[in-house]
XYZ file of C-alpha atoms in Angstrom:
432
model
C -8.459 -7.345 -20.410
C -5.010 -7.220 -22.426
C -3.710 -10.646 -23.107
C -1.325 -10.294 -20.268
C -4.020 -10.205 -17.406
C -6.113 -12.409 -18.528
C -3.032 -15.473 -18.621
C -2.619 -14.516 -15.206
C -6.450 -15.181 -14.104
C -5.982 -18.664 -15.856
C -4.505 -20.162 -12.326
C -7.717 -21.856 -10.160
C -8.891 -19.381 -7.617
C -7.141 -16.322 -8.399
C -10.068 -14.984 -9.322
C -11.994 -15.907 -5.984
C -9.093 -14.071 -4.124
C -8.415 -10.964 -6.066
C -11.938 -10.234 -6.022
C -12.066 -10.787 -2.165
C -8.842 -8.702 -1.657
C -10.324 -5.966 -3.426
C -13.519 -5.873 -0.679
C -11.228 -6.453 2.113
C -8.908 -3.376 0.157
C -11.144 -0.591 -0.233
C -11.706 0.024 4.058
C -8.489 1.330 3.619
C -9.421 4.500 1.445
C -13.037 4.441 3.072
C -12.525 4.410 6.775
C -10.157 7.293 7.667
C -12.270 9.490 5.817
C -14.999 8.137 6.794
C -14.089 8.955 10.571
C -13.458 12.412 9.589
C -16.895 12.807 7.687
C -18.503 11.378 10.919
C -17.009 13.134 13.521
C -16.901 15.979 11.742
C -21.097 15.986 11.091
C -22.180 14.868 14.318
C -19.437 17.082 16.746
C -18.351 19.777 14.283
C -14.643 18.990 15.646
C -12.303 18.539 12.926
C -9.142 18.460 15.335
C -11.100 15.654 16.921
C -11.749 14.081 13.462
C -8.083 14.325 12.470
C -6.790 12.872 15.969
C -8.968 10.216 15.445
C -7.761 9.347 11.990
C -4.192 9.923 12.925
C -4.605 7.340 15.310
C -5.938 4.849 13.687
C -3.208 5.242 10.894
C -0.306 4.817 13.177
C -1.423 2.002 14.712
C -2.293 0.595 11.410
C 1.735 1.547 10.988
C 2.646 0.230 14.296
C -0.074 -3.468 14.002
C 0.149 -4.058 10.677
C 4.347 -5.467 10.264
C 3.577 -7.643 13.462
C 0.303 -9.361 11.913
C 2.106 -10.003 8.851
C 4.677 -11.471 10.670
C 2.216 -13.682 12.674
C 0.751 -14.667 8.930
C 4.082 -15.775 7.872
C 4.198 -18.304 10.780
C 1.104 -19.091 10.963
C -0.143 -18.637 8.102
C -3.548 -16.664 6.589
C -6.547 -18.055 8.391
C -5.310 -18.590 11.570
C -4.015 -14.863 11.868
C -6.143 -12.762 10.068
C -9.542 -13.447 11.150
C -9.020 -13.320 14.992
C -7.365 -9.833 13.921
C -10.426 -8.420 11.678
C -13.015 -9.448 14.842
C -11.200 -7.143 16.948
C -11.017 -4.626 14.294
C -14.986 -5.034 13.508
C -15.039 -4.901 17.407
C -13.559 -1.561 17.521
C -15.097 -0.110 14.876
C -18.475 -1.233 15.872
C -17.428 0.745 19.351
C -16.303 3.621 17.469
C -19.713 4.088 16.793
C -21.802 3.537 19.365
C -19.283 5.847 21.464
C -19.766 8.630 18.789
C -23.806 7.720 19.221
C -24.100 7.902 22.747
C -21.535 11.004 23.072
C -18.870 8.829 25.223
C -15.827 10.109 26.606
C -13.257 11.446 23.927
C -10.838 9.131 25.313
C -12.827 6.331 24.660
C -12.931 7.569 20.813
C -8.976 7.077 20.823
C -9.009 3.610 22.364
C -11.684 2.263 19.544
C -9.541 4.162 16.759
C -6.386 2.806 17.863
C -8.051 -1.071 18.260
C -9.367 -0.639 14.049
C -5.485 -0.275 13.328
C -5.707 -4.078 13.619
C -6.865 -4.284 10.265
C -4.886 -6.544 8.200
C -2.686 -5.248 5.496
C -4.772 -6.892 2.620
C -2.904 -5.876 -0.217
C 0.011 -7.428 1.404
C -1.769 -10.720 1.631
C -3.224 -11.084 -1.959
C 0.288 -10.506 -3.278
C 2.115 -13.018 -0.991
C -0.523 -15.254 -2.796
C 0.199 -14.206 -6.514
C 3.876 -14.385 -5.460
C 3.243 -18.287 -3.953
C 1.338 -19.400 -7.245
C 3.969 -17.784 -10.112
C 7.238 -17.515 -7.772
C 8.771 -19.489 -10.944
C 7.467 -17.252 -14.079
C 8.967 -13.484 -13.463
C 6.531 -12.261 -16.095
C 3.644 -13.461 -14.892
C 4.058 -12.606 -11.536
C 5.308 -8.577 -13.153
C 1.791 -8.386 -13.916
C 0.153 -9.739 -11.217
C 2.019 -7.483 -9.184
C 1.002 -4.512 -11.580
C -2.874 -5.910 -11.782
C -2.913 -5.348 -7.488
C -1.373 -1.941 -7.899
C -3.935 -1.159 -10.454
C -6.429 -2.188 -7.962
C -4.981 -0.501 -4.883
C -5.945 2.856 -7.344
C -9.207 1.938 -8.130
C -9.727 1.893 -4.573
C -9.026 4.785 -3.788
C -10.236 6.946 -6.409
C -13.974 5.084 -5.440
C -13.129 4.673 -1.656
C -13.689 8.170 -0.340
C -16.397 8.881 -2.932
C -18.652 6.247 -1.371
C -17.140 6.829 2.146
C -17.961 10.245 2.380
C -21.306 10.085 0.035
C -23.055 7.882 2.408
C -21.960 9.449 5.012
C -23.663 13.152 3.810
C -26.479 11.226 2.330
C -27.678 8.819 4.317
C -26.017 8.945 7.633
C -23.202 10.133 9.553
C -22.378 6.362 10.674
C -22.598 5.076 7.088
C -19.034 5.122 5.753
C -17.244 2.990 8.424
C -20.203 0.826 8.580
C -20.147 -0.340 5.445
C -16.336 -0.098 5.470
C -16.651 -2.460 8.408
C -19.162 -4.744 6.014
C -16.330 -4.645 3.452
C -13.616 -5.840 5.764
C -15.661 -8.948 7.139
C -16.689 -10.186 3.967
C -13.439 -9.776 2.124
C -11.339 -11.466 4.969
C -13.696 -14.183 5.858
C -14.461 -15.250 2.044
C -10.309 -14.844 1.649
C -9.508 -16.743 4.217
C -11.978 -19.306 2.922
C -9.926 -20.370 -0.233
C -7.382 -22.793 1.491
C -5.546 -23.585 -1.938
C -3.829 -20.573 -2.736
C -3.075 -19.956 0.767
C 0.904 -19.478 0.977
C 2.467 -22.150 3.275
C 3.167 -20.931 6.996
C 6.380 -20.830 8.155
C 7.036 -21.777 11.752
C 9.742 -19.533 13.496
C 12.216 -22.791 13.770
C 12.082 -22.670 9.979
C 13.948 -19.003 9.748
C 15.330 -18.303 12.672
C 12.594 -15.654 13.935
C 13.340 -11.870 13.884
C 12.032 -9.322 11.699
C 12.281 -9.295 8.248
C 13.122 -5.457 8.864
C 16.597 -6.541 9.463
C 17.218 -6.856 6.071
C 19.197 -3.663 4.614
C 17.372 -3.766 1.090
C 14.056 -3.916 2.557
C 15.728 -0.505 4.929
C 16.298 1.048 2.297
C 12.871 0.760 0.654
C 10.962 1.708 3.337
C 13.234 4.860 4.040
C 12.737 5.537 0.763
C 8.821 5.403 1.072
C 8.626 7.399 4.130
C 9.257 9.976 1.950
C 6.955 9.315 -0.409
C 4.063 8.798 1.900
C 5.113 12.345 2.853
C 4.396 13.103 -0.720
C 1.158 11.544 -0.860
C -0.155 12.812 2.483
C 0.947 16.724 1.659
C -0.261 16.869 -1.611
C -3.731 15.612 -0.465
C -3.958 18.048 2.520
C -2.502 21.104 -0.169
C -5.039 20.058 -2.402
C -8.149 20.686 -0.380
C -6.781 23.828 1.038
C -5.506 24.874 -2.720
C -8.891 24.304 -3.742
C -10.635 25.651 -0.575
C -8.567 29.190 -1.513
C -9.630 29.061 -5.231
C -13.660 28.467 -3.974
C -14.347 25.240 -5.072
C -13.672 22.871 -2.405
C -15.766 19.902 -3.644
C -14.143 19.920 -6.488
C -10.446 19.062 -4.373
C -12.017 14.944 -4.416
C -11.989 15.287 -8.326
C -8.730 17.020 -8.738
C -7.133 14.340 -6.267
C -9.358 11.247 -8.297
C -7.131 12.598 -11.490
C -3.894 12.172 -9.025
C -4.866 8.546 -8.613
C -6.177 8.157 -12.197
C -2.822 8.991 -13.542
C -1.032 6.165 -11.348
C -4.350 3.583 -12.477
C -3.527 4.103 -15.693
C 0.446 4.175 -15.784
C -0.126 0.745 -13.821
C -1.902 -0.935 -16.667
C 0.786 0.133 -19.460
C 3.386 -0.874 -17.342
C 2.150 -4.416 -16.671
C 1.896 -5.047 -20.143
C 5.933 -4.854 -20.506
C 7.978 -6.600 -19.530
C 12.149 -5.923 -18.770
C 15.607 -7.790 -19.327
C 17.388 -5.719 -16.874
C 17.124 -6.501 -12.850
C 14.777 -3.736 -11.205
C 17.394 -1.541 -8.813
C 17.927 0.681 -11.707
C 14.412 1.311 -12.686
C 13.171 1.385 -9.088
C 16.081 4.369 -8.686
C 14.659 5.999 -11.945
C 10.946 5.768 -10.803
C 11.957 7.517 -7.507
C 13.698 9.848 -9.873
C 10.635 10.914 -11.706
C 8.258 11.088 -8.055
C 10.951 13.691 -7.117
C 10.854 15.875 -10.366
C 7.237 15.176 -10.695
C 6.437 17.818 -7.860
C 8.156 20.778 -9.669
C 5.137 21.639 -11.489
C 3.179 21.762 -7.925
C 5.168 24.434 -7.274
C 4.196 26.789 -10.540
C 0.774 26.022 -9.690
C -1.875 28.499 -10.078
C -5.307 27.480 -10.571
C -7.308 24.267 -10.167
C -7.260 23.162 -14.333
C -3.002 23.645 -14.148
C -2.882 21.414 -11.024
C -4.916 19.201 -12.611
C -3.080 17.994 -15.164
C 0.316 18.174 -13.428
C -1.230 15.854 -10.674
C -2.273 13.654 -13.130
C 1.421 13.764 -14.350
C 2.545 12.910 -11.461
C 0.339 10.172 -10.619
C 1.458 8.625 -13.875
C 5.227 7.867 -11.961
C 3.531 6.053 -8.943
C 2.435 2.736 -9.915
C 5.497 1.752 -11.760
C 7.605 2.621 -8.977
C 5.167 0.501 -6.647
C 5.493 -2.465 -8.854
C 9.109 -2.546 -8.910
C 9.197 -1.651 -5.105
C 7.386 -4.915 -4.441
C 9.327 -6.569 -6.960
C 12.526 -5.896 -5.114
C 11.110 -6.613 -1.754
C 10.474 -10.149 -3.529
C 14.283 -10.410 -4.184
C 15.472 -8.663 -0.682
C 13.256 -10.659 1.712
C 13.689 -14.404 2.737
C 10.298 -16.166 1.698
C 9.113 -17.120 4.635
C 9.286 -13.202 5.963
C 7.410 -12.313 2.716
C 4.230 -11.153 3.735
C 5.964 -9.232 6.452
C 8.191 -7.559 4.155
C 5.382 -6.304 1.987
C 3.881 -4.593 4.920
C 6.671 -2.554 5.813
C 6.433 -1.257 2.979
C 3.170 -0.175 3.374
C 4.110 0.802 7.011
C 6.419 3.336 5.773
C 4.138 5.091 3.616
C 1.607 5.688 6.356
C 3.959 7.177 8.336
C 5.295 9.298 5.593
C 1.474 10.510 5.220
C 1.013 10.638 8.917
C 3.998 13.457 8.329
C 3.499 14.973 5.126
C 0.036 15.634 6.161
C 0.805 17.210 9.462
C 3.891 19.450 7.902
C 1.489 20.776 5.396
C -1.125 21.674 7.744
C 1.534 23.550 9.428
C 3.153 25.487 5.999
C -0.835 26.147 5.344
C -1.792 28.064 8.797
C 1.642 30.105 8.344
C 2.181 30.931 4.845
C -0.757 29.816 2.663
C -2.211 27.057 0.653
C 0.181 27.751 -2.586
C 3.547 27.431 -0.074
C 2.615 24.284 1.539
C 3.030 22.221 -2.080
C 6.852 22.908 -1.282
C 6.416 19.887 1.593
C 6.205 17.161 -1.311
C 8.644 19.005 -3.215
C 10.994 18.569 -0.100
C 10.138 15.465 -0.060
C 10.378 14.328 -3.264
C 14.285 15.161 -3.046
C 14.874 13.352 0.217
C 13.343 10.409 -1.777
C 15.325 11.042 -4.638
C 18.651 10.564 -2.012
C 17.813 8.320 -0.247
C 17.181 6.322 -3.007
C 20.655 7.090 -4.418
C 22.602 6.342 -1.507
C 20.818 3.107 -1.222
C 21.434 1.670 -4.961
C 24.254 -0.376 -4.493
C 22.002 -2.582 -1.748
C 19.340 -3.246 -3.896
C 21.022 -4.346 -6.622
C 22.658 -7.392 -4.661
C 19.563 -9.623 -3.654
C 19.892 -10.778 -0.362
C 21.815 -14.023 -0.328
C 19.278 -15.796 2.246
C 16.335 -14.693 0.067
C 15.524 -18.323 -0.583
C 13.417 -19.207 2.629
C 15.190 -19.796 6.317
C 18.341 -18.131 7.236
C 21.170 -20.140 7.352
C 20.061 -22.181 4.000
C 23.485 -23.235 1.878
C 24.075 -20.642 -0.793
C 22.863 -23.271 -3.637
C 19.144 -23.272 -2.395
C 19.774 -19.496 -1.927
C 20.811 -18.985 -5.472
C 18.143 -21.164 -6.743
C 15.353 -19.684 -4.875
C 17.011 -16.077 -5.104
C 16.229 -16.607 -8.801
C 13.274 -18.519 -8.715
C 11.670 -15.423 -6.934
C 12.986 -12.181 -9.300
C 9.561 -10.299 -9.868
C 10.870 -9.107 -12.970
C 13.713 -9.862 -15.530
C 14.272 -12.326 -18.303
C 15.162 -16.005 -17.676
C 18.373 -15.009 -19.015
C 19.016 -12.598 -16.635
C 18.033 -14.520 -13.873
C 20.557 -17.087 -14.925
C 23.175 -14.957 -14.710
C 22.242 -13.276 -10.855
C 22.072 -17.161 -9.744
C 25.861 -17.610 -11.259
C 27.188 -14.689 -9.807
C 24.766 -15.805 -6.534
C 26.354 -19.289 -6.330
């Protein structure tokens, strides 16, 4: 590893919980498809396979912000086991219902009880965030190390997923995705001292950490770019599907995601003097114009390489995303915070996906690549029209509502993901 990375790994046990994020991480590329490879093989019902998945990834939208509030409060332990034994629960029905040809509706209610599964990523970075809150540039790359990692999942994810699933059997991929989950939760949950303090509801006040208008404007913002995500993937397989090599669609979308794994790792390795708004706007900037070349596209080599382009503007945006979410969000709403984020791109996906299918049945594989590009501009304005928000951190970012501004100023700074200690002297003057 770079100098950078390895500094970070010099904290006790940060190694013991990347390692177990990154288990409890990659059921999020594996199971979806996974349901989809199962279904599909042992019904032949695709629209079944797609409900199925649908539903588990909106109530993975609609769980998720709620269970990362009730992590915040309660903290890690106490929270996200209970929630991964009912989402091993329902998986584990999942299959026996598939098995022993149950009731569709049955199907549904198992899919809709995995969307209890924890937002993982979410939880790993609340606990880089607890142990350098106080060192901007180590905590730049930690957050660029998880991004990093949330690629590597799932360029490997679906591979695995869907190859045990063809190879061995149909029930493999969300078995072992279930396997994943347990062991990566339990063994987290097991390392007590990185675990980020709880903070009871009389400490801040209660409601959601959604009320804050930075974190609004993020997560508008990344609606549309789930909507990017979830189109181009659904294009993809129906671009390649067209050209007559439809197995090769997982290699041309691994290049998508190999792009943003490797932009990640660069961009960890710098490090910035000016506060993050501006190059969170200019990352959005270059999603947007990133899906121009989608629309030139014309065989499987060309799309290639301008996905991998393209993936090359997602992890830096990411990074400074959950950077600013740092700044916008009152500590002790942190965890929550970082899951709407995450909220908001599943339910861009849950869109973008279903739009393309639609542009595909009526005008062809080549026209639905015009859904990201539609989306990539309402990101692009969104984005715009939200600037002058998220370059004010929220006053209150220091902890409980209601703190004096001091503590808010201190803490304010004292929690910048990125910036120079110059620069966060001056956003504490102007602050105070």
């Amino acid at each position: 590893m770079p100098s950078p990375y390895r500094a970070i790994f010099a904290a006790p046990g940060s190694r013991s919980f990347s390692l177990a994020g990154l288990l409890g991480r990659l059921p999020l590329a594996m199971m979806g498809i996974g349901i989809v490879t199962m279904i599909s093989q042992l019904t032949g019902r695709y629209g079944l396979a797609g409900g199925l998945s649908a539903t588990v990834a909106l109530a993975s939208a609609a769980l998720g912000p709620q269970i990362s509030r009730l992590v915040d409060r309660h903290g890690q332990r106490r929270v996200l086991r209970p929630a991964t034994l009912i989402a091993l629960a329902a998986t584990a029905g999942l299959l026996l219902a598939t098995v022993w040809e149950w009731p569709d509706w049955t199907l549904f209610v198992f899919a809709a009880g995995i969307g209890s599964v924890p937002s993982i990523g979410s939880m790993i970075r609340s606990r880089w965030a607890a142990l350098y809150r106080s060192e901007p540039r180590m905590l730049h790359t930690a957050y660029s190390f998880e991004s990093v990692i949330d690629e590597v999942c799932f360029i490997f994810g679906p591979i695995v997923s869907i190859g045990l699933c063809t190879v061995w059997f149909p029930e493999a991929g969300p078995l072992l995705a279930g396997i994943f989950l347990a062991v990566g939760v339990f063994w987290l949950t097991a390392q007590r001292a990185t675990e980020p303090a709880a903070h009871p509801v009389e400490q801040h006040g209660g409601g959601s950490a959604l009320r804050s208008v930075g974190l609004q404007v993020l997560v508008g913002t990344f609606v549309s770019t789930g909507a990017i995500f979830g189109a181009v993937d659904v294009v993809t397989v129906a671009f390649a599907e067209e050209q007559g090599h439809k197995s090769a669609a997982s290699l041309v979308l691994a290049v998508y995601a190999l792009g943003s794994c490797l932009a990640g790792v660069v961009f960890g390795l710098f490090h910035f003097a000016r506060p993050p708004a501006r190059r969170w706007v200019i990352g959005v900037c270059a999603v947007g114009v990133s899906m121009i070349p989608l629309q030139l596209v014309g065989n499987l080599p060309f799309l290639a390489v301008a996905l991998f382009l393209a993936g090359l503007t997602i992890a830096p945006t990411m990074i400074t995303t959950m950077a600013l979410v740092e700044q916008h969000v009152p500590r002790a709403k942190l965890t929550e915070g970082m899951t709407w984020v995450s909220t908001g791109l599943a339910v861009g996906v849950a869109l973008g996906s279903s739009v393309a299918g639609w542009v595909i049945d009526a005008r062809g594989a080549a026209a639905g690549y015009a859904v990201p590009g539609v989306a990539g501009a309402v990101a692009v304005v969104v984005a715009f029209l939200g600037y002058r928000r998220l370059s004010r951190p929220a006053p209150q970012r220091g902890g409980a509502d209601g703190q004096d501004a001091g503590r808010a100023a201190e803490d304010g700074v004292a929690g910048a993901a990125e910036g120079t200690a110059e620069a966060g002297q001056e956003r504490q003057r102007d602050v105070a």
